[in-house]
């Protein structure tokens, strides 16, 4: 197997150039244009010389050909789904990992690629932290969570789980390219879920750019799922993410609104009076006075974020304005958090939890929009 020390000596990673259209904007003509490096909008761009000389396009074409060949030779992938968000801390990795778990539980072959180079969390959330990948003649073998679900992450290459990755853009881009070119996902993947870092960083641009040619050649469906929370601080950044998707021609199959409310069984609540815990007293009182509400079927809840001010967008409004589907709203569910901490499949382990139906509906929406090439055994 390879460790991080092996990677640090890899010239391909160290010398990989930053993606050529790193400053994505409406006026960027792109490295493939005949005006690349010559248009007025190119002034001040750090990649202007590379675009003008044609080296940027040459490198882009070479990378695209390598990735297209690798994805065709190493695996047959029906759908690639990037899980994005312009804001950190909105539960993007939670959605990506539990979506992968849920799809695998239905019999689909699923891979999860963690391209959050500086903050990889997928191994922990999938219960495979501390494992290592192995290198063979066919490439890197990902770590298997179960027979239907495999994961690839930089975390498997680090010398220890708390090691920091302090890399600039070119090295990150180089590793992402290696993941795409050298990971052997097996003969068939119905879904490759890509967990990305927040924002519209090098990792986003690299991944989208590297996969664009595969999409254009009709080899695989490449789409995005965007995750947000309900407050305006998140929505403002997610709108930037949606603009990024529009400018890079990346189709968004839906928006997931996460953690908009808190829901839990009534008997799971704690109570305090004047700062002193009185949970036992209150629960006994409720049991004696209203036993019918203490049967585990009644859920208590609270809205966590205030609605947007007049004229502001809600997550649903934002999705409608950008003409993308609103896939649903996930409440903050302690069992969902527990599932990620223990590497469990939430929808299987907690069938009656507060977020289970909402998450199942989201999974159904993904499958409906992105059907795999073959129906898994046992399903019709």
Short mmCIF file of C-alpha atoms in Angstrom, two decimals, residues 84-95 227-229 231 234 238 256-259:
data_model
loop_
_atom_site.label_atom_id
_atom_site.label_comp_id
_atom_site.label_asym_id
_atom_site.label_seq_id
_atom_site.Cartn_x
_atom_site.Cartn_y
_atom_site.Cartn_z
CA UNK A 84 -21.76 20.49 -3.24
CA UNK A 85 -22.38 23.45 -0.98
CA UNK A 86 -21.00 26.95 -0.95
CA UNK A 87 -21.07 26.92 2.86
CA UNK A 88 -19.19 24.78 5.36
CA UNK A 89 -20.95 23.00 8.20
CA UNK A 90 -24.26 22.44 6.42
CA UNK A 91 -24.08 18.63 6.55
CA UNK A 92 -22.80 18.01 3.05
CA UNK A 93 -20.62 15.06 4.06
CA UNK A 94 -23.49 13.67 6.14
CA UNK A 95 -25.78 13.77 3.10
CA UNK A 227 -26.93 21.04 0.29
CA UNK A 228 -27.86 24.10 2.34
CA UNK A 229 -29.23 25.12 5.72
CA UNK A 231 -30.38 30.75 7.31
CA UNK A 234 -25.79 29.80 4.18
CA UNK A 238 -25.15 28.43 -1.81
CA UNK A 256 -31.51 19.52 0.01
CA UNK A 257 -32.38 21.76 2.96
CA UNK A 258 -30.68 20.37 6.05
CA UNK A 259 -31.14 21.00 9.80
#
